[in-house]
PDB file of C-alpha atoms in Angstrom:
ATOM      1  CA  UNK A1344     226.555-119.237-186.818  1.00  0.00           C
ATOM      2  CA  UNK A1345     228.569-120.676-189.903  1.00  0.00           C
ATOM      3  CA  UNK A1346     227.430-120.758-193.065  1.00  0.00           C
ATOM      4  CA  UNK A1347     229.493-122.994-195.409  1.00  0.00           C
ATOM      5  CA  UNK A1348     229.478-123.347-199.356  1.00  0.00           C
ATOM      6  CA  UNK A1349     231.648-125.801-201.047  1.00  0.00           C
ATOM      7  CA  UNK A1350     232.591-125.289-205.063  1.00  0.00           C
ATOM      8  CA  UNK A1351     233.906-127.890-205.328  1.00  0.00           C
ATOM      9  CA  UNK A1352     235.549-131.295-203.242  1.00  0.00           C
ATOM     10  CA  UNK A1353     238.549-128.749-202.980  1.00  0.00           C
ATOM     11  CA  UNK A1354     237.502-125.392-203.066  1.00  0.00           C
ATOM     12  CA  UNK A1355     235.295-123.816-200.182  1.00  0.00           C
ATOM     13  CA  UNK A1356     234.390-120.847-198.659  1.00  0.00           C
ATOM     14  CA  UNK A1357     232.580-120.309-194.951  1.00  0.00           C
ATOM     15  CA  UNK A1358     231.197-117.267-193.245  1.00  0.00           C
ATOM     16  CA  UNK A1359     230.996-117.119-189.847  1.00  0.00           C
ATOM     17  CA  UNK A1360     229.151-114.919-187.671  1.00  0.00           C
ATOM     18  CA  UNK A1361     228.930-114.992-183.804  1.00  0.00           C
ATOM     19  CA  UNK A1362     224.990-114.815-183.778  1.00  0.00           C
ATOM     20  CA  UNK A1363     224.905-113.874-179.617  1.00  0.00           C
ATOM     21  CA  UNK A1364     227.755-112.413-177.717  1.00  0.00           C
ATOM     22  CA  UNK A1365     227.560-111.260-173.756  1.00  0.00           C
ATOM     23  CA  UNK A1366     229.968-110.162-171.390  1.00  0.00           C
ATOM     24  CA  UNK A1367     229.458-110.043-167.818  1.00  0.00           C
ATOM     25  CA  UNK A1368     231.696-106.485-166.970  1.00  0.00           C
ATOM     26  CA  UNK A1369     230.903-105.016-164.199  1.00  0.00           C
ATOM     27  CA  UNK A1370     228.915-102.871-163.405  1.00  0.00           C
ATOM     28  CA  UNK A1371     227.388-103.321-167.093  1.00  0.00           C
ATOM     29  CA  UNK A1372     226.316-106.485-168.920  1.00  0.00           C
ATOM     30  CA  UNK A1373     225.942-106.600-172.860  1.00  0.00           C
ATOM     31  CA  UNK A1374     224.222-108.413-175.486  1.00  0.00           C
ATOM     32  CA  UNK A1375     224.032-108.595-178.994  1.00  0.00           C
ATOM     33  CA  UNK A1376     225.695-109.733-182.661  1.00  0.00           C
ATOM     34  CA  UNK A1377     229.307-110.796-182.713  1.00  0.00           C
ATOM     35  CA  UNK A1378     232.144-110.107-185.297  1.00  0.00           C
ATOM     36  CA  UNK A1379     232.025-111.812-189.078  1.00  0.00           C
ATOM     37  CA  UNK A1380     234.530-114.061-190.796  1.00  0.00           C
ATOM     38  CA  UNK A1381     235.020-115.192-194.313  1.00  0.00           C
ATOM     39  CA  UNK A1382     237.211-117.890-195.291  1.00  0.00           C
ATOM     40  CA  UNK A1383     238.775-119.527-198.444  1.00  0.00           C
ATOM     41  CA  UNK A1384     239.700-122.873-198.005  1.00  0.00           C
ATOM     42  CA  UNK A1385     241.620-125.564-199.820  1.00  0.00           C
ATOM     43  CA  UNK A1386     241.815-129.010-199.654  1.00  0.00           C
ATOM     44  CA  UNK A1387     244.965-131.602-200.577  1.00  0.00           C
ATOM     45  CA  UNK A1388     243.692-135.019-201.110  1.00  0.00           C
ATOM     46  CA  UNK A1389     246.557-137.352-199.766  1.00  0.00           C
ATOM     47  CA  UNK A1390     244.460-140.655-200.224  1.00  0.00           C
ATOM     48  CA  UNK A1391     240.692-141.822-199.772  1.00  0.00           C
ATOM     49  CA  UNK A1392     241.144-141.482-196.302  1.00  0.00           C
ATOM     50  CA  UNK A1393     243.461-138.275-195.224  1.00  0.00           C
ATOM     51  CA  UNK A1394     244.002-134.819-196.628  1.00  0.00           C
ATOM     52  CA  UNK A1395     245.760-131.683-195.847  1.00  0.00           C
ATOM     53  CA  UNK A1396     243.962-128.402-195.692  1.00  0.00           C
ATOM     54  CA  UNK A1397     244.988-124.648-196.137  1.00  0.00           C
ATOM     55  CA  UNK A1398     242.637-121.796-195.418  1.00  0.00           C
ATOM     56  CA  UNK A1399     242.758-117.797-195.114  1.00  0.00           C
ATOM     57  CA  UNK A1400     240.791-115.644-193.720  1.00  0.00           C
ATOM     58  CA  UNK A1401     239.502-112.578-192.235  1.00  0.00           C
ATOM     59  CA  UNK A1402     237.980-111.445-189.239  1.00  0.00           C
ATOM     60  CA  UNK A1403     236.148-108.290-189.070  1.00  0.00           C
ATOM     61  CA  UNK A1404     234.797-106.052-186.562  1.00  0.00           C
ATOM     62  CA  UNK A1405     231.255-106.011-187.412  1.00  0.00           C
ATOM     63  CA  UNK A1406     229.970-106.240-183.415  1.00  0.00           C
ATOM     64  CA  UNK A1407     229.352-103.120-181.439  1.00  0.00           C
ATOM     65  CA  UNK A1408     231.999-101.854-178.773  1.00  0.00           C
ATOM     66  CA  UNK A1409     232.304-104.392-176.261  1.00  0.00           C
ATOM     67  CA  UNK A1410     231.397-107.209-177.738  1.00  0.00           C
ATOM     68  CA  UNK A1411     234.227-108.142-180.278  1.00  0.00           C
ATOM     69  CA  UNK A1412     235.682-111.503-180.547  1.00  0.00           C
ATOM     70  CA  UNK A1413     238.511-110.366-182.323  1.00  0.00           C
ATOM     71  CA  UNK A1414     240.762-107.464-181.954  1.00  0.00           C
ATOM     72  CA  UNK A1415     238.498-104.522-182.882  1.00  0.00           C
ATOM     73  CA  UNK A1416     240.189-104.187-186.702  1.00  0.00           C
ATOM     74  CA  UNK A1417     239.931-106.403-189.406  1.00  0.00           C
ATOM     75  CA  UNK A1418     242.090-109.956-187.882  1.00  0.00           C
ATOM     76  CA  UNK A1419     244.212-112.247-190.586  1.00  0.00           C
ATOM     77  CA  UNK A1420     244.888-115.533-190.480  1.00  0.00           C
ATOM     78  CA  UNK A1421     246.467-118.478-192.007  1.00  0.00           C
ATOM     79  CA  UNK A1422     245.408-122.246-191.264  1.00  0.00           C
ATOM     80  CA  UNK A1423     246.995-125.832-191.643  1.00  0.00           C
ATOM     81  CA  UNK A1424     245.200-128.576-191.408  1.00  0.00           C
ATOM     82  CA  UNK A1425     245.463-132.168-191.300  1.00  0.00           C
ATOM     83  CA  UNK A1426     242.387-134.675-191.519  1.00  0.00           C
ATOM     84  CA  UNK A1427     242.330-138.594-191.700  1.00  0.00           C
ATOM     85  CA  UNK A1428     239.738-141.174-191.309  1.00  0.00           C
ATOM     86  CA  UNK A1429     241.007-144.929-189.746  1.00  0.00           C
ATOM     87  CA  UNK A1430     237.698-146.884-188.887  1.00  0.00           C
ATOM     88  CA  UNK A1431     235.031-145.135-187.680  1.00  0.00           C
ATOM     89  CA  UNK A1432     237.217-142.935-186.118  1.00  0.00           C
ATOM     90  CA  UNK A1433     237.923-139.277-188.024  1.00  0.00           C
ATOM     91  CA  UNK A1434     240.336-136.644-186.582  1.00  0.00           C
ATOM     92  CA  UNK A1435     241.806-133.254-187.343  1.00  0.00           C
ATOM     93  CA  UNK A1436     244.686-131.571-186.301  1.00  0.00           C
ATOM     94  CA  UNK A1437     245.296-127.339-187.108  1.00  0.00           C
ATOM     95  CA  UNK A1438     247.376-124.921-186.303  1.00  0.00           C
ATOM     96  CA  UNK A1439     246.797-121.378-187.272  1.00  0.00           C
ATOM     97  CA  UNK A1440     248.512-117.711-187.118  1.00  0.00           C
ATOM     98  CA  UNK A1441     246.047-114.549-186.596  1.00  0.00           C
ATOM     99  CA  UNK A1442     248.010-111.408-187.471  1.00  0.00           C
ATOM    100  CA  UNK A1443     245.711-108.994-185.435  1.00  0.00           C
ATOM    101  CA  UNK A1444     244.898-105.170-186.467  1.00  0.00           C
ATOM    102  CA  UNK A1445     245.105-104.325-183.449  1.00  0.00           C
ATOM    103  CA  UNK A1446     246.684-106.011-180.593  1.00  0.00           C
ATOM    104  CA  UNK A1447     246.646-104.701-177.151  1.00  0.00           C
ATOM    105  CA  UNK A1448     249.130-102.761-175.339  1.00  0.00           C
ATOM    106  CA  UNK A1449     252.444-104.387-175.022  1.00  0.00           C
ATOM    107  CA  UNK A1450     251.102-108.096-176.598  1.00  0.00           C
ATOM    108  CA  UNK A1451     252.027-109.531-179.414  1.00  0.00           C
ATOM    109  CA  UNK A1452     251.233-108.917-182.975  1.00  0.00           C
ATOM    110  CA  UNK A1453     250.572-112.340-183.640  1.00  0.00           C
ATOM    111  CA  UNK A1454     248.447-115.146-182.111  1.00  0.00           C
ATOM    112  CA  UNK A1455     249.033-118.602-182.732  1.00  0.00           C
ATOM    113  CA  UNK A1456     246.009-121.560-182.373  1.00  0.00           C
ATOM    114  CA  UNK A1457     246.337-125.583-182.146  1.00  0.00           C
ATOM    115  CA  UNK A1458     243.449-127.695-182.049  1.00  0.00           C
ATOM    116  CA  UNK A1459     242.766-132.160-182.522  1.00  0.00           C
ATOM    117  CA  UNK A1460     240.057-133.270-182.561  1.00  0.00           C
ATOM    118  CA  UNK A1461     238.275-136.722-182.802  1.00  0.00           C
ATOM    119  CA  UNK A1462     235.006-137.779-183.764  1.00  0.00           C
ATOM    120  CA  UNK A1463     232.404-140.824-184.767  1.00  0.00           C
ATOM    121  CA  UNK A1464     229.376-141.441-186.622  1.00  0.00           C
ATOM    122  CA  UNK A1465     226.366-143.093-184.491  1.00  0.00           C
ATOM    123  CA  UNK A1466     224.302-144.196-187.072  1.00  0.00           C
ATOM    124  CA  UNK A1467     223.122-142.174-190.241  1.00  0.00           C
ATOM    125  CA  UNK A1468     222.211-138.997-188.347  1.00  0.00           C
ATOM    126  CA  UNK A1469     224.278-138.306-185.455  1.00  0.00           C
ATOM    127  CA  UNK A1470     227.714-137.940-184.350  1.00  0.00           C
ATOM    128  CA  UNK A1471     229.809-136.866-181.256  1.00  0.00           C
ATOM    129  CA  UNK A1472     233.310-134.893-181.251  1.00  0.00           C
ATOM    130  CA  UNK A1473     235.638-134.300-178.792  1.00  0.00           C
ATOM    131  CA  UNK A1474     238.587-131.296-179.285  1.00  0.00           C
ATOM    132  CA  UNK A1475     241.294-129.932-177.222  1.00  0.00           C
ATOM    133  CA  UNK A1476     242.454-127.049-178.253  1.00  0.00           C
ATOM    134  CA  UNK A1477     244.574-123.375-176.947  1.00  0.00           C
ATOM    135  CA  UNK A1478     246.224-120.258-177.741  1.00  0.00           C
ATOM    136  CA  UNK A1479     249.443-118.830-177.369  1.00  0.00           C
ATOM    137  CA  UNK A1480     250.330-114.852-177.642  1.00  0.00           C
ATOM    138  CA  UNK A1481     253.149-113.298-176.317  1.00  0.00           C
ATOM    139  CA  UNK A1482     252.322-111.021-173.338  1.00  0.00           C
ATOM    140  CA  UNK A1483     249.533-113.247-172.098  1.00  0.00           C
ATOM    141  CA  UNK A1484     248.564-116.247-170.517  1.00  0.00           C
ATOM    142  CA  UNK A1485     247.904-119.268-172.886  1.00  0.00           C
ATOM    143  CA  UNK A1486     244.508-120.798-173.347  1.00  0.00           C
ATOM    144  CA  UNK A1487     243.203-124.203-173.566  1.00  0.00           C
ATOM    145  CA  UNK A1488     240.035-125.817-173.537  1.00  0.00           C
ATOM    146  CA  UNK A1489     237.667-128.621-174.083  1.00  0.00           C
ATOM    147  CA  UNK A1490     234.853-129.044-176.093  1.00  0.00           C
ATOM    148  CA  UNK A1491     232.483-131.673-176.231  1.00  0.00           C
ATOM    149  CA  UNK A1492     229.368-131.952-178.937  1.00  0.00           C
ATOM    150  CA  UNK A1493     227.243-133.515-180.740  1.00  0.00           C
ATOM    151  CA  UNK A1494     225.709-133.414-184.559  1.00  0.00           C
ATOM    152  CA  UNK A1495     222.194-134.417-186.194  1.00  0.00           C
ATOM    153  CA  UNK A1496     222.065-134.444-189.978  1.00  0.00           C
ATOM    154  CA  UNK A1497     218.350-133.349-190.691  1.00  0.00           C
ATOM    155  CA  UNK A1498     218.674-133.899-194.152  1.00  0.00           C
ATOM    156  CA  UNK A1499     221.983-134.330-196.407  1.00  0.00           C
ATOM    157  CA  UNK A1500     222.055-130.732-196.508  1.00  0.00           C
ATOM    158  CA  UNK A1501     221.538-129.216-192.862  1.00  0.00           C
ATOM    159  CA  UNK A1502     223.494-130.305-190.153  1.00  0.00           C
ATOM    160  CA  UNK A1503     222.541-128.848-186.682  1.00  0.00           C
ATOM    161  CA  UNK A1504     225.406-128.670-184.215  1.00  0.00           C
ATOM    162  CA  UNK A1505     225.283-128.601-180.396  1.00  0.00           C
ATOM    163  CA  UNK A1506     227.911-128.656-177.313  1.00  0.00           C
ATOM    164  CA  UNK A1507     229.566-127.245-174.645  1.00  0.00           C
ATOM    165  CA  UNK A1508     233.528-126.110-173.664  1.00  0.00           C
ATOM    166  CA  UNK A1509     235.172-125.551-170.441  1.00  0.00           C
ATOM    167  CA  UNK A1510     238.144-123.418-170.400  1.00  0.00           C
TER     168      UNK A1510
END
């Protein structure tokens, strides 16, 4: 679940929380309330149609044992972001560094995260996106994955936001 609040056209902040987390372990399963995030984030207008972004936040451990998304302390990071329109056609590139609190046994300290995406209006209330994106941290294997979804403006204020990834 994200919860975003904009001060102004260049000033932001978002909360994030990951409203259902469950792992298949075996023998045991779990359920339940993920980890939180805050974020500041601010925005560079290049032109009418492209900006640059910067954002910081925090991840913190907020789920019970099992279920963290992050590393089980509070999680830093640092984001840079790059967004343009051409058409009806609007994309954004990142790249971010997570210094993690606690990183696991002979892994690095810090994870790094890339991610473009591109996506279209149809109409005045929906949209689709596509976004390839992965991980890289020392001492394991590197991530990537797809997601594709779709968006339905209710009203100028609510957006509702639905897809699916493969990894």
């Amino acid at each position: 679940l994200t919860f975003k609040l904009a001060f102004t056209p260049d000033w932001g902040i978002r909360l994030g929380i990951d409203g259902w987390v469950h792992t298949h372990d075996d023998p045991d399963s779990e359920s339940g309330v993920g980890d939180t995030s805050l974020v500041l984030k601010r925005r560079f207008a290049i032109d009418d149609d492209s900006a640059f972004g910067l954002e910081a936040g925090v991840t913190v451990p907020t789920a019970r044992h099992g279920l963290a998304s992050g590393s089980g302390k509070a999680d830093w990071s640092v984001t840079a972001i790059h967004s343009a329109d051409f058409g009806p056609w609007h994309s954004d590139l990142n790249l971010a560094a997570t210094r993690l609190g606690a990183p696991e046994a002979e892994t690095a300290r810090t994870q790094l995260l890339w991610a473009g995406a591109l996506s279209r209006s149809l109409g005045d209330r929906w949209s689709v996106v596509a976004e390839l994106s992965g991980t890289h941290h020392g001492g394991v294997d590197d991530t990537r994955q797809l997601l594709v979804a779709t968006s339905l403006n209710v009203s100028r204020r609510f957006v509702v936001d639905a897809g699916g990834a493969r990894s």
